[in-house]
Coordinates of C-alpha atoms in Angstrom, one line a residue:
M1 CA 0.3 -0.3 0.3
F2 CA 2.6 2.0 0.5
S3 CA 5.3 0.3 -1.6
F4 CA 7.6 4.2 -1.9
L5 CA 8.2 3.6 1.8
N6 CA 11.5 1.9 2.8
W7 CA 10.4 -0.7 5.0
E8 CA 14.1 -0.5 6.8
Q9 CA 12.6 3.1 8.4
F10 CA 9.4 1.3 9.8
H11 CA 10.1 -1.9 10.5
N12 CA 11.1 -1.6 14.1
Y13 CA 8.3 0.6 14.9
D14 CA 6.0 -0.7 17.3
W15 CA 3.0 0.4 15.6
S16 CA 2.4 -3.1 14.1
V17 CA 4.0 -2.0 10.0
F18 CA 3.7 -5.7 8.6
L19 CA 4.8 -6.9 5.1
T20 CA 1.9 -7.9 2.3
H21 CA 2.5 -9.4 -0.9
I22 CA 2.4 -5.4 -2.2
G23 CA 5.0 -4.1 0.8
P24 CA 4.2 -2.7 3.6
T25 CA 1.2 -1.7 5.5
I26 CA -0.7 -0.9 8.9
D27 CA -3.3 -1.5 9.6
F28 CA -5.8 1.3 9.5
K29 CA -8.4 0.4 11.5
S30 CA -5.9 1.1 14.3
A31 CA -5.9 4.4 15.8
T32 CA -3.3 3.9 16.9
A33 CA -1.6 3.0 14.0
Q34 CA -3.0 5.8 11.9
R35 CA -1.3 8.3 14.6
R36 CA 2.7 6.6 14.3
L37 CA 2.4 6.8 10.5
T38 CA 1.2 10.2 10.6
E39 CA 3.6 11.2 13.3
A40 CA 6.7 9.2 11.2
L41 CA 5.8 10.3 8.1
L42 CA 5.4 14.1 9.1
Y43 CA 9.2 13.4 10.8
L44 CA 11.1 11.6 7.9
D45 CA 9.9 13.3 5.2
F46 CA 9.4 17.1 7.0
N47 CA 11.3 17.3 9.8
I48 CA 8.0 17.9 12.2
S49 CA 7.8 16.5 15.2
L50 CA 4.2 15.9 16.6
T51 CA 2.2 15.0 18.6
L52 CA -1.4 14.3 18.6
P53 CA -4.5 14.0 21.4
D54 CA -5.7 10.5 21.2
N55 CA -9.5 12.1 21.3
R56 CA -8.8 14.5 17.9
L57 CA -8.3 13.9 14.5
C58 CA -5.4 12.6 12.9
P59 CA -4.9 14.1 9.4
P60 CA -3.6 12.1 6.7
V61 CA -1.0 13.4 4.9
P62 CA -0.7 13.2 1.3
N63 CA -4.1 15.1 1.3
R64 CA -3.1 17.8 3.3
L65 CA 0.4 18.3 1.3
N66 CA -2.0 18.7 -2.0
Y67 CA -3.6 21.4 -0.4
V68 CA -0.6 22.9 0.8
L69 CA 1.3 22.8 -2.5
W70 CA -2.0 23.6 -4.5
V71 CA -2.0 27.1 -2.9
Q72 CA 1.9 27.2 -2.8
D73 CA 1.3 27.4 -6.6
I74 CA -1.0 29.7 -6.2
V75 CA 0.6 32.3 -4.6
K76 CA 3.7 31.5 -6.8
T77 CA 1.8 33.6 -9.8
F78 CA 1.8 36.7 -7.8
V79 CA 4.2 36.9 -5.2
P80 CA 8.1 37.7 -6.1
G81 CA 10.4 34.4 -4.7
D82 CA 11.7 36.6 -1.7
D83 CA 8.6 38.4 -0.7
I84 CA 7.1 37.4 2.3
V85 CA 3.8 35.6 2.6
R86 CA 1.4 35.9 4.9
G87 CA -1.6 33.1 5.3
I88 CA -4.5 32.3 7.7
D89 CA -5.8 28.9 8.4
I90 CA -8.5 28.6 9.8
G91 CA -9.8 25.7 11.9
T92 CA -6.3 24.6 12.2
G93 CA -6.8 21.8 15.0
A94 CA -4.9 19.7 17.5
S95 CA -2.3 19.2 14.2
A96 CA -1.6 23.0 12.8
I97 CA -0.2 20.3 9.9
Y98 CA -1.4 23.1 7.7
P99 CA 1.0 26.1 8.8
L100 CA 3.1 23.1 9.9
L101 CA 3.9 22.0 6.4
A102 CA 3.8 25.3 5.0
C103 CA 6.1 26.7 7.0
R104 CA 9.0 24.4 6.4
L105 CA 8.5 23.5 3.0
E106 CA 8.5 27.8 2.3
P107 CA 11.2 29.3 4.7
K108 CA 9.7 32.7 4.6
W109 CA 5.6 31.8 5.2
S110 CA 4.2 33.0 8.1
I111 CA 1.1 32.3 9.4
V112 CA -1.9 32.9 11.6
A113 CA -3.6 29.5 13.0
T114 CA -7.3 29.7 14.5
D115 CA -9.7 27.4 16.3
I116 CA -12.4 27.3 19.0
D117 CA -11.8 24.2 20.9
R118 CA -9.8 23.9 23.7
V119 CA -8.2 20.2 23.2
S120 CA -7.2 21.6 19.7
L121 CA -6.2 25.2 20.8
V122 CA -4.2 23.2 23.0
S123 CA -2.3 20.8 21.3
A124 CA -1.8 22.9 18.2
R125 CA 0.4 25.2 20.7
Q126 CA 2.3 22.4 21.7
N127 CA 3.3 21.2 18.2
V128 CA 4.2 24.8 16.8
E129 CA 6.5 25.2 20.3
I130 CA 8.1 21.6 20.2
N131 CA 9.0 22.8 16.3
G132 CA 10.4 25.6 16.5
L133 CA 8.1 27.9 14.4
S134 CA 6.4 30.0 17.2
D135 CA 7.7 33.4 15.5
R136 CA 6.3 32.0 11.7
I137 CA 3.3 30.6 12.8
T138 CA 0.4 32.2 15.6
I139 CA -2.8 30.0 17.4
I140 CA -4.9 32.6 18.1
D141 CA -8.6 31.0 20.4
M142 CA -11.9 32.4 18.4
S143 CA -14.3 30.6 20.7
S144 CA -15.4 33.6 21.7
S145 CA -15.5 35.2 17.9
E146 CA -18.7 35.2 15.7
S147 CA -16.4 36.1 12.8
I148 CA -14.3 33.6 11.1
L149 CA -12.0 36.0 9.5
Q150 CA -11.4 37.5 12.3
P151 CA -7.5 37.7 12.2
L152 CA -8.6 40.1 9.2
D153 CA -10.4 42.5 11.2
G154 CA -8.3 45.7 12.4
L155 CA -5.4 45.0 10.7
L156 CA -5.8 47.1 7.8
S157 CA -1.9 47.7 7.3
V158 CA -0.7 43.7 7.1
P159 CA -2.6 42.2 4.1
F160 CA -2.8 38.5 3.7
H161 CA -2.0 36.5 0.7
F162 CA -4.4 33.7 1.5
T163 CA -6.9 31.9 3.6
M164 CA -6.5 28.3 4.7
C165 CA -9.3 26.1 5.7
N166 CA -10.8 22.2 5.7
P167 CA -14.0 23.0 7.5
P168 CA -16.1 19.9 9.5
F169 CA -18.0 17.8 5.9
Y170 CA -21.8 17.4 7.5
A171 CA -24.1 18.5 9.0
S172 CA -24.9 15.9 11.8
M173 CA -23.5 13.2 13.3
E174 CA -26.7 11.6 12.1
E175 CA -25.1 12.1 8.6
V176 CA -21.6 11.4 9.5
A177 CA -23.6 8.0 10.0
Q178 CA -25.1 7.7 6.7
S179 CA -22.0 8.3 5.1
T180 CA -20.4 5.6 6.8
E181 CA -23.3 3.2 5.7
A182 CA -23.9 4.1 1.9
K183 CA -19.7 3.0 1.2
E184 CA -19.7 -0.4 -0.3
Y185 CA -16.8 -2.0 1.8
G186 CA -16.9 0.0 4.4
P187 CA -14.6 2.3 5.6
N188 CA -11.1 2.0 5.2
A189 CA -9.6 3.6 7.7
V190 CA -11.2 4.5 11.9
C191 CA -12.4 7.8 11.5
T192 CA -10.9 9.4 14.9
G193 CA -12.6 12.5 14.8
A194 CA -14.4 14.3 17.0
E195 CA -17.7 15.5 16.8
I196 CA -16.8 19.2 17.2
E197 CA -14.2 18.6 13.9
M198 CA -16.6 17.0 12.0
V199 CA -20.0 18.8 12.3
T200 CA -21.7 22.6 11.5
P201 CA -24.3 23.7 10.9
G202 CA -25.7 23.6 7.7
G203 CA -22.8 21.2 7.1
E204 CA -19.7 23.0 4.6
A205 CA -20.8 24.4 1.9
S206 CA -22.8 26.5 4.9
F207 CA -19.4 27.3 6.6
V208 CA -17.2 27.5 3.0
S209 CA -21.1 30.3 2.8
R210 CA -20.2 32.3 5.1
I211 CA -15.9 32.8 4.6
F212 CA -17.6 34.2 1.3
A213 CA -20.2 36.4 3.1
E214 CA -17.2 37.7 5.1
S215 CA -15.1 38.3 2.7
L216 CA -17.5 40.6 1.1
R217 CA -16.5 43.0 3.5
H218 CA -12.5 42.3 3.6
G219 CA -12.4 42.9 -0.1
M220 CA -8.5 42.8 -1.7
Q221 CA -7.3 42.8 1.8
C222 CA -6.5 39.2 1.1
K223 CA -5.8 38.2 -2.4
W224 CA -6.8 34.8 -2.4
Y225 CA -9.5 32.9 0.1
T226 CA -9.4 28.7 -0.3
S227 CA -10.9 25.7 1.7
M228 CA -10.8 22.1 1.0
L229 CA -13.9 20.2 0.6
G230 CA -15.1 16.8 0.9
K231 CA -18.2 16.5 -1.0
M232 CA -18.2 17.2 -4.5
S233 CA -22.0 18.3 -4.4
S234 CA -20.6 21.0 -2.4
L235 CA -19.7 22.4 -5.0
P236 CA -22.4 23.6 -7.2
L237 CA -23.6 25.3 -4.6
I238 CA -20.6 27.7 -3.1
V239 CA -20.0 28.3 -7.0
G240 CA -23.9 29.7 -7.8
I241 CA -23.3 32.0 -4.4
L242 CA -19.8 33.8 -6.2
R243 CA -21.7 33.9 -9.4
E244 CA -24.7 35.6 -7.8
H245 CA -22.1 38.2 -6.0
E246 CA -20.8 38.3 -9.8
V247 CA -17.1 37.0 -8.3
D248 CA -15.6 35.7 -12.0
N249 CA -12.3 35.0 -10.6
Y250 CA -12.5 31.7 -8.9
A251 CA -10.6 28.2 -9.2
I252 CA -11.6 24.5 -8.6
T253 CA -9.0 22.2 -7.9
E254 CA -9.2 18.0 -7.1
F255 CA -7.2 15.8 -4.6
V256 CA -7.1 12.1 -5.0
Q257 CA -5.0 10.0 -2.9
G258 CA -5.9 6.4 -3.4
Q259 CA -9.6 5.5 -3.1
T260 CA -10.1 9.2 -1.4
R261 CA -11.2 12.5 -3.5
R262 CA -11.1 15.9 -2.2
W263 CA -11.6 19.1 -3.6
A264 CA -10.8 22.7 -2.5
I265 CA -12.1 26.1 -4.5
A266 CA -10.6 29.6 -4.7
W267 CA -11.9 33.0 -5.1
S268 CA -10.1 37.1 -5.4
F269 CA -11.7 40.0 -6.1
G270 CA -7.9 40.8 -7.6
T271 CA -8.4 40.5 -11.3
L272 CA -5.2 38.7 -11.3
R273 CA -6.0 35.3 -13.0
L274 CA -4.6 31.6 -12.2
P275 CA -3.2 29.3 -15.1
D276 CA -6.1 27.0 -16.2
S277 CA -3.8 23.8 -14.7
L278 CA -5.0 25.8 -11.2
A279 CA -8.0 26.8 -11.7
R280 CA -10.1 24.2 -13.8
I281 CA -10.3 20.5 -13.5
A282 CA -11.6 18.2 -16.1
N283 CA -14.4 16.4 -14.8
L284 CA -17.4 16.5 -17.0
I285 CA -19.2 16.2 -14.2
L286 CA -18.0 19.7 -13.0
Q287 CA -17.5 21.4 -16.2
S288 CA -20.6 23.8 -16.5
I289 CA -18.9 24.7 -12.9
M290 CA -15.5 25.6 -14.2
P291 CA -14.6 28.6 -14.3
H292 CA -13.1 30.5 -17.6
R293 CA -10.5 29.6 -19.3
T294 CA -6.7 31.5 -19.3
S295 CA -5.5 29.9 -21.6
L296 CA -6.4 29.6 -26.0
H297 CA -4.5 27.8 -28.8
Q298 CA -5.0 29.7 -31.9
H299 CA -4.4 27.1 -35.2
V300 CA -2.6 28.8 -37.2
A301 CA -3.3 27.5 -41.6
N302 CA -0.4 26.7 -43.5
V303 CA 2.4 28.8 -42.5
R304 CA 5.4 27.3 -42.1
S305 CA 7.7 29.8 -40.7
L306 CA 8.2 30.7 -36.6
D307 CA 9.6 33.8 -37.6
V308 CA 6.8 34.8 -40.3
L309 CA 3.9 34.1 -37.4
Y310 CA 5.9 35.9 -34.6
N311 CA 6.6 38.6 -37.3
T312 CA 3.3 39.4 -38.5
L313 CA 1.7 38.8 -35.0
I314 CA 4.4 42.2 -33.7
Q315 CA 2.9 44.0 -37.0
V316 CA -0.4 42.7 -36.0
L317 CA -0.9 44.1 -32.5
R318 CA 1.5 47.1 -33.0
A319 CA -1.4 48.1 -34.6
I320 CA -4.4 48.3 -32.5
E321 CA -4.6 51.2 -30.2
G322 CA -4.0 51.4 -26.7
I323 CA -2.1 48.4 -26.2
H324 CA 1.9 48.2 -25.2
V325 CA 3.9 45.6 -26.9
T326 CA 6.7 44.3 -25.2
P327 CA 9.1 41.1 -27.1
E328 CA 9.8 38.3 -23.9
P329 CA 13.2 36.4 -24.2
S330 CA 12.0 32.6 -24.3
G331 CA 15.1 30.8 -24.2
L332 CA 14.1 27.9 -26.4
H333 CA 14.9 28.2 -30.2
Q334 CA 11.2 27.0 -30.9
H335 CA 9.5 30.1 -28.9
S336 CA 9.0 33.8 -29.0
I337 CA 7.1 35.4 -26.5
V338 CA 4.9 38.8 -26.5
L339 CA 3.9 40.6 -23.6
V340 CA 0.6 42.4 -24.5
V341 CA -0.6 45.0 -22.3
A342 CA -4.1 46.8 -22.9
T343 CA -5.2 50.6 -21.9
E344 CA -7.8 51.1 -23.8
I345 CA -10.4 48.7 -25.7
T346 CA -9.7 49.8 -29.1
W347 CA -10.7 46.1 -30.5
S348 CA -13.9 45.1 -30.5
R349 CA -17.0 46.2 -33.1
S350 CA -18.9 48.3 -30.0
V351 CA -15.8 50.3 -29.4
R352 CA -15.2 51.1 -32.6
R353 CA -18.7 52.4 -33.3
K354 CA -17.8 54.8 -29.6
K355 CA -15.3 56.1 -31.9
V356 CA -17.4 57.5 -35.0
A357 CA -19.4 59.0 -32.8
P358 CA -17.5 61.9 -30.6
Q359 CA -20.2 62.2 -28.1
V360 CA -19.3 59.4 -26.7
S361 CA -15.8 59.0 -24.5
H362 CA -13.5 56.1 -23.8
M363 CA -14.9 53.6 -21.7
T364 CA -11.1 53.6 -20.0
S365 CA -8.8 56.3 -19.3
M366 CA -5.5 56.2 -21.1
G367 CA -3.1 54.8 -18.2
S368 CA -4.6 51.9 -15.9
I369 CA -4.3 48.5 -17.1
I370 CA -7.7 46.8 -18.2
M371 CA -6.3 43.9 -19.9
Q372 CA -2.8 42.0 -19.5
C373 CA -1.7 38.3 -21.6
R374 CA 1.3 36.9 -22.9
I375 CA 1.5 35.3 -26.5
T376 CA 3.7 32.7 -27.2
C377 CA 4.2 31.5 -31.3
T378 CA 5.3 27.8 -30.8
N379 CA 6.1 25.1 -33.0
G380 CA 4.5 21.7 -32.2
P381 CA 1.2 19.6 -31.6
H382 CA -1.7 20.9 -31.0
P383 CA -5.3 21.0 -29.9
I384 CA -7.5 22.8 -32.5
G385 CA -11.1 22.2 -31.3
E386 CA -12.2 19.8 -27.9
K387 CA -11.2 16.8 -29.5
Q388 CA -8.6 17.4 -32.5
Q389 CA -4.7 17.9 -32.3
A390 CA -2.4 19.8 -35.2
S391 CA 0.7 20.3 -35.4
G392 CA 2.8 23.5 -36.8
P393 CA 3.4 27.4 -36.1
H394 CA 0.6 28.5 -33.5
L395 CA -0.1 31.1 -31.0
V396 CA -1.0 30.2 -27.6
Y397 CA -2.4 32.8 -25.0
Q398 CA -2.3 33.8 -21.5
W399 CA -4.4 35.1 -19.9
I400 CA -3.1 37.2 -16.8
D401 CA -5.0 40.3 -15.9
G402 CA -8.3 42.0 -15.9
S403 CA -12.1 41.7 -16.1
E404 CA -13.6 38.6 -17.4
Q405 CA -15.2 40.4 -20.0
W406 CA -11.8 42.2 -22.2
G407 CA -10.2 38.7 -21.3
S408 CA -7.9 37.5 -24.3
G409 CA -10.4 34.7 -26.1
K410 CA -11.8 38.4 -26.9
F411 CA -8.9 40.0 -27.1
C412 CA -7.2 37.1 -29.6
Q413 CA -9.7 37.5 -32.1
P414 CA -8.3 40.1 -33.8
C415 CA -5.8 37.6 -34.6
Q416 CA -7.3 35.5 -37.2
P417 CA -5.4 34.7 -40.4
Q418 CA -6.0 35.2 -43.8
S419 CA -5.2 31.7 -45.7
H420 CA -3.2 31.4 -48.3
P421 CA -1.4 28.7 -50.0
P422 CA 1.4 26.6 -48.5
S423 CA 4.0 27.4 -50.7
S424 CA 3.6 30.8 -50.2
N425 CA 4.6 30.8 -46.7
K426 CA 2.7 34.1 -45.7
V427 CA 0.3 35.0 -43.4
S428 CA -2.1 37.7 -42.8
Y429 CA -4.1 39.0 -39.9
T430 CA -7.6 40.9 -40.1
N431 CA -7.3 45.3 -39.7
P432 CA -8.6 44.9 -35.9
L433 CA -9.6 48.5 -36.1
A434 CA -11.4 47.6 -39.6
S435 CA -13.4 44.6 -39.9
G436 CA -16.4 44.2 -39.2
S437 CA -16.4 40.2 -37.9
L438 CA -14.8 40.9 -35.2
C439 CA -16.4 41.2 -31.1

């Protein structure tokens, strides 16, 4: 079951590690064995010493690590590597596993961790202290506060980069029992969680909805608000609330470890966009609630030379009023990259019409950035449509910044190529200021 583990590291531990035909494993129905395994994994892989109370949740390491790594990837998209990063862990639990993992992985991160349970607070403080991280992890008792995001209150001069949360999944202990009974072969492991860790009024969807409601008040005081979810059915409910409030900058991901699946959602009130690899998943059931794509592959037919494609692209872009074009070094022979920053929307049909009428002012003042994307001219296999593949020179648009309505999906339409015979080795583009076929 754990074939990646070194048997020599574990066979001397006195918690019933034994060999099977597929490698070393433990009795996952034993709460003691689960705790010892978690403690051993954290110590051997992350140099984290952990003490877990017998009457509180024993957190499986892989899913927790996956969540931390996802948040880490989100932060890297907008924070330079040398900057200090501040986060909030809502309901840190007795282990304080999220702050401990995050601060071990990232030496410049600091985290405020909250909880309402006295037993968990005592244990969390102990775990932070024995790992020498008291200067970077602060444990706060929230039992007397009605606000979930209380650490954001009164700290207007200290912005946070992210929040994390692994809320109780269930609305009642009856729901916990029903979930266990619904599993065809029974649970794979014993549950060690206390009721306060597993149950919250309305369940996880209600809890995350409360976080979102509070985040409306705090806005960009925190860059990204995130939460793990234990039920796929919670995602449509939460996305529905985001869309009701016209929040289109959000992300969904899925964590899979063995037979266990978890999901996570993140949202931001800013305009910096995440790549599709972080914000979208391929699950067909959930496609209707996925956020807008931020990357687009554009096939260019009958073009044999990447240089011709690149030079023509630069020419067309520089002819568009209100945008700034900056070639970027790619370091790769078969890649050419252009950074495009727009301070005016001049490529859409509606704006061109308004330019004809002198009484209509510009929609956006000059100087303010309203859209930013990176365009890569590259060679090789690429998708065309949902299922087809093509090969050869093509454009890849990556939306970096801007509101949804002016995203790269609309901006790229002026770059539709005009076909030429293959022998001409020539490509031309529709004039974005004159064509009547644009958006």
